[in-house]
mmCIF file of C-alpha atoms in Angstrom:
data_model
loop_
_atom_site.group_PDB
_atom_site.id
_atom_site.type_symbol
_atom_site.label_atom_id
_atom_site.label_comp_id
_atom_site.label_asym_id
_atom_site.label_seq_id
_atom_site.Cartn_x
_atom_site.Cartn_y
_atom_site.Cartn_z
ATOM 1 C CA MET A 1256 97.914 158.864 103.196
ATOM 2 C CA LYS A 1257 98.609 156.622 100.268
ATOM 3 C CA LEU A 1258 102.396 156.142 100.902
ATOM 4 C CA GLN A 1259 101.867 155.826 104.554
ATOM 5 C CA ARG A 1260 99.498 153.012 103.919
ATOM 6 C CA LYS A 1261 101.771 151.220 101.360
ATOM 7 C CA ASN A 1262 104.739 151.325 104.032
ATOM 8 C CA GLY A 1263 102.588 150.575 106.918
ATOM 9 C CA LEU A 1264 103.984 147.112 107.268
ATOM 10 C CA ARG A 1265 107.453 148.052 106.853
ATOM 11 C CA ALA A 1266 107.294 150.744 109.299
ATOM 12 C CA THR A 1267 105.735 148.289 111.897
ATOM 13 C CA ALA A 1268 108.657 146.032 111.161
ATOM 14 C CA LEU A 1269 111.166 148.709 111.865
ATOM 15 C CA GLY A 1270 109.589 149.946 114.948
ATOM 16 C CA ALA A 1271 111.771 148.363 117.473
ATOM 17 C CA LEU A 1272 114.863 149.695 115.664
ATOM 18 C CA ALA A 1273 116.311 152.840 116.990
ATOM 19 C CA VAL A 1274 117.039 155.306 114.245
ATOM 20 C CA THR A 1275 120.102 156.869 115.803
ATOM 21 C CA GLY A 1276 123.858 157.148 114.904
ATOM 22 C CA ALA A 1277 124.617 154.687 117.716
ATOM 23 C CA LEU A 1278 126.616 151.444 117.587
ATOM 24 C CA VAL A 1279 124.961 148.181 116.466
ATOM 25 C CA LEU A 1280 126.221 145.839 119.188
ATOM 26 C CA THR A 1281 125.304 142.214 119.831
ATOM 27 C CA ALA A 1282 126.699 140.568 122.711
ATOM 28 C CA CYS A 1283 129.065 137.611 122.288
ATOM 29 C CA GLY A 1284 128.095 134.355 123.514
ATOM 30 C CA SER A 1285 129.659 130.722 122.998
ATOM 31 C CA ASP A 1286 131.344 129.221 120.041
ATOM 32 C CA ASP A 1287 128.292 127.058 119.138
ATOM 33 C CA ASN A 1288 127.554 127.748 115.474
ATOM 34 C CA ALA A 1289 124.349 125.188 115.286
ATOM 35 C CA GLY A 1290 121.191 126.978 114.676
ATOM 36 C CA SER A 1291 119.732 130.216 116.043
ATOM 37 C CA THR A 1292 119.042 129.823 119.705
ATOM 38 C CA GLY A 1293 119.066 133.562 120.068
ATOM 39 C CA GLY A 1294 116.597 134.256 117.418
ATOM 40 C CA THR A 1295 112.937 134.264 116.850
ATOM 41 C CA GLY A 1296 110.336 134.454 114.103
ATOM 42 C CA ASP A 1297 111.905 135.471 110.739
ATOM 43 C CA SER A 1298 115.434 135.730 112.525
ATOM 44 C CA THR A 1299 115.345 132.156 113.281
ATOM 45 C CA LYS A 1300 114.334 131.149 109.625
ATOM 46 C CA ALA A 1301 117.132 133.413 108.292
ATOM 47 C CA ALA A 1302 119.673 132.230 110.832
ATOM 48 C CA SER A 1303 119.229 128.601 110.072
ATOM 49 C CA ASN A 1304 120.975 129.164 106.798
ATOM 50 C CA ILE A 1305 124.112 131.213 107.837
ATOM 51 C CA LYS A 1306 127.380 129.537 107.718
ATOM 52 C CA CYS A 1307 129.545 130.669 110.623
ATOM 53 C CA ASP A 1308 132.558 128.607 109.398
ATOM 54 C CA ASP A 1309 135.608 129.554 111.652
ATOM 55 C CA ALA A 1310 134.362 133.037 112.404
ATOM 56 C CA LYS A 1311 134.883 134.132 116.123
ATOM 57 C CA GLY A 1312 135.746 137.005 118.316
ATOM 58 C CA LYS A 1313 135.037 140.704 117.410
ATOM 59 C CA LEU A 1314 134.328 142.154 113.975
ATOM 60 C CA LEU A 1315 134.475 146.069 113.941
ATOM 61 C CA ALA A 1316 132.799 147.940 110.952
ATOM 62 C CA SER A 1317 131.694 151.576 110.505
ATOM 63 C CA GLY A 1318 130.441 153.970 108.112
ATOM 64 C CA SER A 1319 127.255 154.649 105.986
ATOM 65 C CA SER A 1320 124.295 155.623 108.233
ATOM 66 C CA ALA A 1321 122.159 154.739 104.918
ATOM 67 C CA GLN A 1322 122.435 151.300 105.625
ATOM 68 C CA LYS A 1323 122.136 151.287 109.467
ATOM 69 C CA ASN A 1324 118.515 149.865 109.560
ATOM 70 C CA ALA A 1325 119.691 147.046 107.190
ATOM 71 C CA MET A 1326 122.806 146.439 109.219
ATOM 72 C CA ASP A 1327 120.681 146.315 112.407
ATOM 73 C CA LEU A 1328 118.669 143.424 111.053
ATOM 74 C CA TRP A 1329 121.454 141.548 109.510
ATOM 75 C CA VAL A 1330 123.546 141.640 112.781
ATOM 76 C CA LYS A 1331 120.564 140.485 114.706
ATOM 77 C CA ASN A 1332 120.058 137.520 112.406
ATOM 78 C CA TYR A 1333 123.767 136.755 112.023
ATOM 79 C CA MET A 1334 124.394 136.719 115.651
ATOM 80 C CA ALA A 1335 121.434 134.381 116.149
ATOM 81 C CA ALA A 1336 123.359 131.865 114.385
ATOM 82 C CA CYS A 1337 126.982 132.817 114.956
ATOM 83 C CA THR A 1338 127.115 133.276 118.770
ATOM 84 C CA GLY A 1339 130.974 133.170 118.807
ATOM 85 C CA VAL A 1340 131.244 136.693 116.868
ATOM 86 C CA GLU A 1341 130.603 140.013 118.419
ATOM 87 C CA VAL A 1342 129.741 142.427 115.581
ATOM 88 C CA ASN A 1343 130.107 146.148 116.070
ATOM 89 C CA TYR A 1344 128.941 148.455 113.246
ATOM 90 C CA LYS A 1345 129.279 152.091 114.055
ATOM 91 C CA SER A 1346 126.800 154.213 112.014
ATOM 92 C CA SER A 1347 128.598 157.408 111.234
ATOM 93 C CA SER A 1348 129.085 158.492 107.600
ATOM 94 C CA SER A 1349 130.549 157.195 104.409
ATOM 95 C CA GLY A 1350 133.493 159.437 104.917
ATOM 96 C CA GLU A 1351 134.302 158.315 108.334
ATOM 97 C CA GLY A 1352 133.950 154.737 107.481
ATOM 98 C CA ILE A 1353 136.527 155.095 104.565
ATOM 99 C CA VAL A 1354 138.928 157.003 106.847
ATOM 100 C CA ALA A 1355 138.554 154.128 109.479
ATOM 101 C CA PHE A 1356 139.177 151.448 106.900
ATOM 102 C CA ASN A 1357 142.168 152.940 105.514
ATOM 103 C CA GLN A 1358 143.517 153.436 109.022
ATOM 104 C CA GLY A 1359 143.103 149.657 109.589
ATOM 105 C CA THR A 1360 140.841 150.041 112.736
ATOM 106 C CA VAL A 1361 137.628 148.108 111.119
ATOM 107 C CA GLY A 1362 137.337 144.872 109.264
ATOM 108 C CA PHE A 1363 135.155 146.546 106.631
ATOM 109 C CA ALA A 1364 133.522 149.867 105.892
ATOM 110 C CA GLY A 1365 130.215 150.938 104.577
ATOM 111 C CA SER A 1366 130.123 153.705 101.942
ATOM 112 C CA ASP A 1367 127.410 155.110 99.690
ATOM 113 C CA SER A 1368 129.814 155.910 97.117
ATOM 114 C CA ALA A 1369 132.771 154.094 95.614
ATOM 115 C CA LEU A 1370 136.223 154.552 96.603
ATOM 116 C CA LYS A 1371 138.213 157.533 94.811
ATOM 117 C CA PRO A 1372 141.535 156.451 93.149
ATOM 118 C CA GLU A 1373 143.447 158.292 95.923
ATOM 119 C CA GLU A 1374 141.470 156.421 98.493
ATOM 120 C CA VAL A 1375 142.327 153.086 96.818
ATOM 121 C CA GLU A 1376 145.905 154.080 96.941
ATOM 122 C CA ASP A 1377 145.778 154.709 100.554
ATOM 123 C CA SER A 1378 144.214 151.404 101.177
ATOM 124 C CA LYS A 1379 147.242 149.503 99.788
ATOM 125 C CA LYS A 1380 149.009 150.542 103.021
ATOM 126 C CA ILE A 1381 146.454 148.249 104.942
ATOM 127 C CA CYS A 1382 145.623 145.774 102.429
ATOM 128 C CA LYS A 1383 149.163 144.154 102.120
ATOM 129 C CA GLY A 1384 149.641 142.840 98.647
ATOM 130 C CA GLY A 1385 146.266 144.128 97.565
ATOM 131 C CA SER A 1386 143.915 147.152 97.671
ATOM 132 C CA GLY A 1387 140.364 148.167 98.969
ATOM 133 C CA ILE A 1388 137.458 147.005 96.692
ATOM 134 C CA ASN A 1389 133.582 148.077 96.458
ATOM 135 C CA LEU A 1390 131.052 145.409 97.017
ATOM 136 C CA PRO A 1391 127.519 146.508 96.471
ATOM 137 C CA MET A 1392 125.402 145.259 99.202
ATOM 138 C CA VAL A 1393 122.505 147.451 99.844
ATOM 139 C CA GLY A 1394 120.185 149.485 97.281
ATOM 140 C CA GLY A 1395 117.390 151.838 97.859
ATOM 141 C CA PRO A 1396 115.775 155.171 97.239
ATOM 142 C CA ILE A 1397 117.022 158.500 98.647
ATOM 143 C CA ALA A 1398 113.528 159.756 99.809
ATOM 144 C CA ILE A 1399 112.764 163.377 99.891
ATOM 145 C CA GLY A 1400 110.844 163.582 103.140
ATOM 146 C CA TYR A 1401 108.750 166.744 104.001
ATOM 147 C CA ASN A 1402 106.577 168.083 106.871
ATOM 148 C CA VAL A 1403 103.835 170.385 105.385
ATOM 149 C CA PRO A 1404 100.775 170.124 107.557
ATOM 150 C CA GLY A 1405 97.710 169.673 105.282
ATOM 151 C CA VAL A 1406 99.635 168.466 102.276
ATOM 152 C CA GLU A 1407 99.447 164.637 102.169
ATOM 153 C CA LYS A 1408 100.678 164.139 98.645
ATOM 154 C CA LEU A 1409 103.416 166.325 96.941
ATOM 155 C CA VAL A 1410 105.052 166.034 93.649
ATOM 156 C CA LEU A 1411 108.389 167.679 92.607
ATOM 157 C CA ASP A 1412 110.781 167.541 89.839
ATOM 158 C CA ALA A 1413 114.465 168.036 89.618
ATOM 159 C CA PRO A 1414 114.663 171.461 89.055
ATOM 160 C CA THR A 1415 112.366 172.358 91.677
ATOM 161 C CA ILE A 1416 114.214 170.086 94.125
ATOM 162 C CA ALA A 1417 117.463 171.805 93.313
ATOM 163 C CA LYS A 1418 115.928 175.293 93.784
ATOM 164 C CA ILE A 1419 114.507 174.389 97.116
ATOM 165 C CA PHE A 1420 117.710 172.927 98.559
ATOM 166 C CA LYS A 1421 119.652 175.937 97.061
ATOM 167 C CA GLY A 1422 117.356 178.373 98.566
ATOM 168 C CA ASP A 1423 116.020 179.978 95.512
ATOM 169 C CA ILE A 1424 112.384 178.692 96.313
ATOM 170 C CA LYS A 1425 111.538 179.933 99.868
ATOM 171 C CA LYS A 1426 107.730 179.429 100.252
ATOM 172 C CA TRP A 1427 105.719 176.262 99.969
ATOM 173 C CA ASN A 1428 103.088 178.086 97.797
ATOM 174 C CA ASP A 1429 105.743 179.032 95.084
ATOM 175 C CA PRO A 1430 104.367 178.913 91.512
ATOM 176 C CA ALA A 1431 106.927 176.358 90.745
ATOM 177 C CA ILE A 1432 105.628 173.980 93.324
ATOM 178 C CA ALA A 1433 101.965 174.899 92.627
ATOM 179 C CA ALA A 1434 102.322 174.046 88.986
ATOM 180 C CA LEU A 1435 103.310 170.443 89.855
ATOM 181 C CA ASN A 1436 100.663 169.947 92.321
ATOM 182 C CA LYS A 1437 97.546 171.314 90.552
ATOM 183 C CA GLY A 1438 94.401 171.285 92.998
ATOM 184 C CA ALA A 1439 96.452 170.969 96.048
ATOM 185 C CA THR A 1440 96.148 173.666 98.942
ATOM 186 C CA LEU A 1441 99.634 174.750 99.453
ATOM 187 C CA PRO A 1442 100.342 176.940 102.452
ATOM 188 C CA ASP A 1443 102.267 180.283 102.531
ATOM 189 C CA THR A 1444 104.833 178.811 104.937
ATOM 190 C CA ALA A 1445 108.535 179.325 104.795
ATOM 191 C CA ILE A 1446 110.662 176.222 103.606
ATOM 192 C CA GLN A 1447 113.191 175.012 106.016
ATOM 193 C CA ALA A 1448 115.685 172.718 104.115
ATOM 194 C CA PHE A 1449 117.810 170.325 106.090
ATOM 195 C CA HIS A 1450 120.979 168.638 104.851
ATOM 196 C CA ARG A 1451 123.811 166.499 106.266
ATOM 197 C CA SER A 1452 126.305 168.226 108.394
ATOM 198 C CA GLU A 1453 129.204 165.636 107.575
ATOM 199 C CA ASP A 1454 130.595 164.162 104.538
ATOM 200 C CA SER A 1455 127.938 161.717 103.296
ATOM 201 C CA GLY A 1456 127.519 159.578 100.279
ATOM 202 C CA THR A 1457 123.983 160.317 100.481
ATOM 203 C CA THR A 1458 124.654 163.855 99.789
ATOM 204 C CA GLN A 1459 126.925 162.843 96.855
ATOM 205 C CA ASN A 1460 124.304 160.666 95.537
ATOM 206 C CA LEU A 1461 121.654 163.278 95.790
ATOM 207 C CA GLY A 1462 124.134 165.572 93.925
ATOM 208 C CA LYS A 1463 124.633 163.090 91.343
ATOM 209 C CA TYR A 1464 121.072 162.977 90.618
ATOM 210 C CA LEU A 1465 120.610 166.866 90.460
ATOM 211 C CA GLY A 1466 123.658 167.421 88.492
ATOM 212 C CA ALA A 1467 122.403 164.996 85.778
ATOM 213 C CA THR A 1468 118.935 166.214 85.741
ATOM 214 C CA ALA A 1469 118.969 169.934 86.643
ATOM 215 C CA LYS A 1470 122.387 171.082 85.723
ATOM 216 C CA ALA A 1471 121.404 174.686 85.274
ATOM 217 C CA GLU A 1472 119.906 174.760 88.730
ATOM 218 C CA TRP A 1473 122.377 172.704 90.394
ATOM 219 C CA PRO A 1474 125.927 173.842 89.233
ATOM 220 C CA TYR A 1475 127.891 171.932 91.858
ATOM 221 C CA GLU A 1476 130.111 168.955 91.594
ATOM 222 C CA ALA A 1477 128.918 165.785 93.335
ATOM 223 C CA GLU A 1478 130.791 165.640 96.513
ATOM 224 C CA LYS A 1479 130.325 164.143 100.012
ATOM 225 C CA LYS A 1480 130.355 167.711 101.582
ATOM 226 C CA TRP A 1481 127.071 169.676 101.118
ATOM 227 C CA PRO A 1482 127.960 172.299 98.596
ATOM 228 C CA ALA A 1483 124.888 174.715 98.502
ATOM 229 C CA PRO A 1484 124.331 177.903 100.608
ATOM 230 C CA GLY A 1485 121.783 178.189 103.169
ATOM 231 C CA GLY A 1486 119.724 175.350 104.650
ATOM 232 C CA GLN A 1487 120.297 173.788 108.217
ATOM 233 C CA ALA A 1488 122.497 170.990 108.954
ATOM 234 C CA ALA A 1489 122.040 167.902 111.004
ATOM 235 C CA SER A 1490 124.030 164.852 111.701
ATOM 236 C CA GLY A 1491 123.493 161.513 109.873
ATOM 237 C CA SER A 1492 120.350 160.518 108.152
ATOM 238 C CA SER A 1493 118.861 159.770 111.437
ATOM 239 C CA GLY A 1494 119.475 163.620 112.343
ATOM 240 C CA VAL A 1495 117.953 164.913 109.116
ATOM 241 C CA ALA A 1496 114.987 162.786 109.414
ATOM 242 C CA ALA A 1497 114.327 163.770 112.930
ATOM 243 C CA GLN A 1498 114.456 167.471 112.185
ATOM 244 C CA VAL A 1499 112.004 166.996 109.093
ATOM 245 C CA LYS A 1500 109.767 164.969 111.563
ATOM 246 C CA GLN A 1501 109.596 167.796 114.284
ATOM 247 C CA VAL A 1502 109.788 171.037 112.073
ATOM 248 C CA ALA A 1503 106.621 172.161 110.135
ATOM 249 C CA GLY A 1504 107.513 173.515 106.834
ATOM 250 C CA SER A 1505 110.560 171.350 106.599
ATOM 251 C CA ILE A 1506 112.170 169.035 103.886
ATOM 252 C CA GLY A 1507 115.107 166.842 103.863
ATOM 253 C CA TYR A 1508 116.768 163.888 102.288
ATOM 254 C CA PHE A 1509 117.346 160.366 103.820
ATOM 255 C CA GLU A 1510 116.912 156.743 102.956
ATOM 256 C CA LEU A 1511 113.276 155.480 102.736
ATOM 257 C CA SER A 1512 113.735 153.262 105.839
ATOM 258 C CA TYR A 1513 113.964 156.395 107.849
ATOM 259 C CA ALA A 1514 110.848 157.721 106.505
ATOM 260 C CA THR A 1515 108.926 154.510 106.996
ATOM 261 C CA SER A 1516 109.776 154.176 110.548
ATOM 262 C CA GLN A 1517 108.811 157.595 111.521
ATOM 263 C CA SER A 1518 105.776 157.922 109.162
ATOM 264 C CA ILE A 1519 107.427 160.837 107.413
ATOM 265 C CA PRO A 1520 105.663 161.631 103.842
ATOM 266 C CA THR A 1521 107.792 161.413 100.897
ATOM 267 C CA VAL A 1522 107.903 163.366 97.630
ATOM 268 C CA SER A 1523 106.771 161.782 94.487
ATOM 269 C CA ILE A 1524 109.347 162.793 91.475
ATOM 270 C CA SER A 1525 108.122 163.969 88.106
ATOM 271 C CA THR A 1526 110.744 162.365 85.859
ATOM 272 C CA GLY A 1527 109.127 162.607 82.502
ATOM 273 C CA ALA A 1528 107.371 159.193 82.835
ATOM 274 C CA ALA A 1529 103.806 158.525 82.341
ATOM 275 C CA ALA A 1530 103.170 159.455 86.021
ATOM 276 C CA PRO A 1531 105.137 160.831 89.103
ATOM 277 C CA VAL A 1532 107.122 158.029 90.807
ATOM 278 C CA GLU A 1533 106.848 157.358 94.576
ATOM 279 C CA ALA A 1534 109.898 156.456 96.563
ATOM 280 C CA THR A 1535 109.460 152.731 97.248
ATOM 281 C CA SER A 1536 112.046 149.917 97.300
ATOM 282 C CA GLU A 1537 110.248 148.396 94.232
ATOM 283 C CA ASN A 1538 110.432 151.501 92.258
ATOM 284 C CA ALA A 1539 114.149 151.805 93.245
ATOM 285 C CA SER A 1540 114.816 148.277 92.260
ATOM 286 C CA LYS A 1541 113.763 149.182 88.579
ATOM 287 C CA ALA A 1542 116.435 151.989 88.454
ATOM 288 C CA ILE A 1543 119.046 149.839 90.131
ATOM 289 C CA ALA A 1544 118.355 146.930 87.723
ATOM 290 C CA ALA A 1545 119.799 149.138 84.869
ATOM 291 C CA ALA A 1546 123.039 149.593 86.759
ATOM 292 C CA LYS A 1547 126.338 148.311 85.064
ATOM 293 C CA VAL A 1548 129.364 147.457 86.783
ATOM 294 C CA LYS A 1549 132.212 150.014 85.896
ATOM 295 C CA GLY A 1550 134.856 148.777 88.371
ATOM 296 C CA THR A 1551 137.699 146.569 87.206
ATOM 297 C CA GLY A 1552 138.929 143.265 88.527
ATOM 298 C CA LYS A 1553 137.277 142.451 91.764
ATOM 299 C CA ASP A 1554 136.039 145.677 92.344
ATOM 300 C CA LEU A 1555 132.184 145.965 91.677
ATOM 301 C CA ALA A 1556 131.713 149.567 91.666
ATOM 302 C CA LEU A 1557 128.367 150.489 89.716
ATOM 303 C CA GLY A 1558 127.236 153.112 87.230
ATOM 304 C CA LEU A 1559 123.668 154.359 87.956
ATOM 305 C CA ASP A 1560 121.429 156.045 85.585
ATOM 306 C CA TYR A 1561 120.006 159.172 87.303
ATOM 307 C CA THR A 1562 118.217 160.300 84.146
ATOM 308 C CA THR A 1563 115.897 157.443 83.772
ATOM 309 C CA LYS A 1564 112.442 158.129 82.610
ATOM 310 C CA ALA A 1565 111.158 154.622 82.660
ATOM 311 C CA ASP A 1566 107.545 154.042 84.083
ATOM 312 C CA GLY A 1567 107.854 153.281 87.905
ATOM 313 C CA ALA A 1568 111.586 153.900 88.043
ATOM 314 C CA TYR A 1569 112.499 155.977 91.099
ATOM 315 C CA PRO A 1570 115.480 157.962 89.932
ATOM 316 C CA ILE A 1571 117.154 159.151 93.273
ATOM 317 C CA VAL A 1572 118.878 155.945 94.436
ATOM 318 C CA LEU A 1573 122.051 155.033 95.996
ATOM 319 C CA VAL A 1574 123.992 151.659 96.465
ATOM 320 C CA THR A 1575 125.938 151.184 99.642
ATOM 321 C CA TYR A 1576 129.113 149.478 99.384
ATOM 322 C CA GLU A 1577 131.092 147.185 101.707
ATOM 323 C CA ILE A 1578 134.642 147.976 101.343
ATOM 324 C CA VAL A 1579 137.056 145.322 102.039
ATOM 325 C CA CYS A 1580 140.619 144.160 101.202
ATOM 326 C CA ASP A 1581 140.721 142.061 97.862
ATOM 327 C CA THR A 1582 144.032 140.530 99.549
ATOM 328 C CA GLY A 1583 145.604 141.332 102.792
ATOM 329 C CA ASN A 1584 142.728 141.384 105.229
ATOM 330 C CA LYS A 1585 143.642 140.997 108.912
ATOM 331 C CA ALA A 1586 143.948 137.173 109.586
ATOM 332 C CA GLU A 1587 141.999 137.458 112.896
ATOM 333 C CA SER A 1588 139.008 139.215 111.292
ATOM 334 C CA LEU A 1589 138.918 137.618 108.011
ATOM 335 C CA PRO A 1590 136.847 134.599 108.629
ATOM 336 C CA ALA A 1591 134.260 136.903 110.373
ATOM 337 C CA VAL A 1592 134.260 139.288 107.429
ATOM 338 C CA LYS A 1593 133.813 136.495 104.955
ATOM 339 C CA SER A 1594 131.040 134.683 106.924
ATOM 340 C CA PHE A 1595 129.040 138.012 107.570
ATOM 341 C CA LEU A 1596 129.289 139.271 104.000
ATOM 342 C CA THR A 1597 128.528 135.837 102.695
ATOM 343 C CA TYR A 1598 125.257 136.113 104.811
ATOM 344 C CA THR A 1599 124.312 139.743 103.720
ATOM 345 C CA ALA A 1600 124.959 138.757 100.131
ATOM 346 C CA SER A 1601 122.751 135.657 100.534
ATOM 347 C CA ASP A 1602 119.270 135.277 99.176
ATOM 348 C CA GLU A 1603 118.130 135.397 102.727
ATOM 349 C CA GLY A 1604 120.243 138.489 103.517
ATOM 350 C CA GLN A 1605 118.973 140.280 100.464
ATOM 351 C CA LYS A 1606 115.389 139.507 101.429
ATOM 352 C CA VAL A 1607 115.594 141.450 104.536
ATOM 353 C CA LEU A 1608 116.384 144.581 102.505
ATOM 354 C CA SER A 1609 112.929 144.551 100.928
ATOM 355 C CA GLU A 1610 111.398 143.976 104.190
ATOM 356 C CA ALA A 1611 113.191 146.942 105.635
ATOM 357 C CA GLY A 1612 112.605 149.552 102.931
ATOM 358 C CA TYR A 1613 115.605 148.826 100.897
ATOM 359 C CA ALA A 1614 116.083 147.393 97.416
ATOM 360 C CA PRO A 1615 118.106 144.235 96.838
ATOM 361 C CA ILE A 1616 121.151 144.267 94.656
ATOM 362 C CA PRO A 1617 120.012 142.867 91.139
ATOM 363 C CA ALA A 1618 120.831 138.996 91.025
ATOM 364 C CA GLU A 1619 123.463 139.103 88.197
ATOM 365 C CA ILE A 1620 125.543 141.649 90.272
ATOM 366 C CA ASN A 1621 124.989 139.913 93.493
ATOM 367 C CA ALA A 1622 126.352 136.481 92.162
ATOM 368 C CA LYS A 1623 129.503 138.435 91.513
ATOM 369 C CA VAL A 1624 129.609 139.723 95.023
ATOM 370 C CA ARG A 1625 129.163 136.378 96.454
ATOM 371 C CA GLU A 1626 132.137 134.963 94.248
ATOM 372 C CA THR A 1627 134.345 137.949 95.332
ATOM 373 C CA VAL A 1628 133.564 137.490 98.962
ATOM 374 C CA ALA A 1629 134.396 133.764 98.782
ATOM 375 C CA GLY A 1630 137.850 134.754 97.309
ATOM 376 C CA LEU A 1631 138.760 137.309 99.910
ATOM 377 C CA LYS A 1632 142.179 136.624 101.308
#
């Protein structure tokens, strides 16, 4: 199909990555920081520009499964250069990452939604003299993946997506779906909708989109916990994607990299633009480029426009933040945190995102991220 062909190269590049919720672990080597003796191909080129500085030892992190595939590549490239550092990123969920950060068990956390005021307050117990801040590092589309045999292209709009996930639309040949897909042969098959079982920033961002664009059909607050009745739950983006891949008649939401790596077709969204918009990193970038920093001080939390009708702008997007202390980071992990995040925010690090089906952070915002990382204490 068209989408699969477009993303074929990305899927091939990600083929070696295991889409699971497991740890990203790269073995610790020597303290030699010169070059990339452990990397090959693009990894060697990227690693040649990584500055290891005084980084050494173990760096523990956890959180968002949305950024797992990006983190896999980042860790691989970083460790090719900084062989004196052992990086462990536990892909779980945004909620679990924030809990781990505020318990002081990780150097940084990944979250698909910015810290809440009460979470910032909690962080002050760990960030001595400072507090937790949000650094936007990974952007991308939340793809609506589906498994409907014989249907290679599918268009949905926000009200219809809301009704499907809420359980109000139960069959694939429902008139609301048919009206958006004129000429398509839709089967009289029951819809099986899958959602995240644990607190998830991906769930929250989907909720923000539906709440902004289909309030009548989706009367729920945008929270990390799945709010609607019905449907079936699966753990992590990898779990939802696995269910959609296996179950005929299914639909679910997850980051584009999970769709490309498993060749899962994705929905094009009717936004009111001239044509339905496909879930691609390029189209997500058009939406994220309009984001504004809403955080204060060193906090760089972003405000996204989920109601965009701009041509080619994919509206269901998320930004994953790396959460760190602005002041009060642990002395033993601070050099590795700064070194690693300096790489992920670099031109080389952000280029990896496009290659993996994500969307780079806009250059103006990313420049602020680099400045903030350099000033971490």
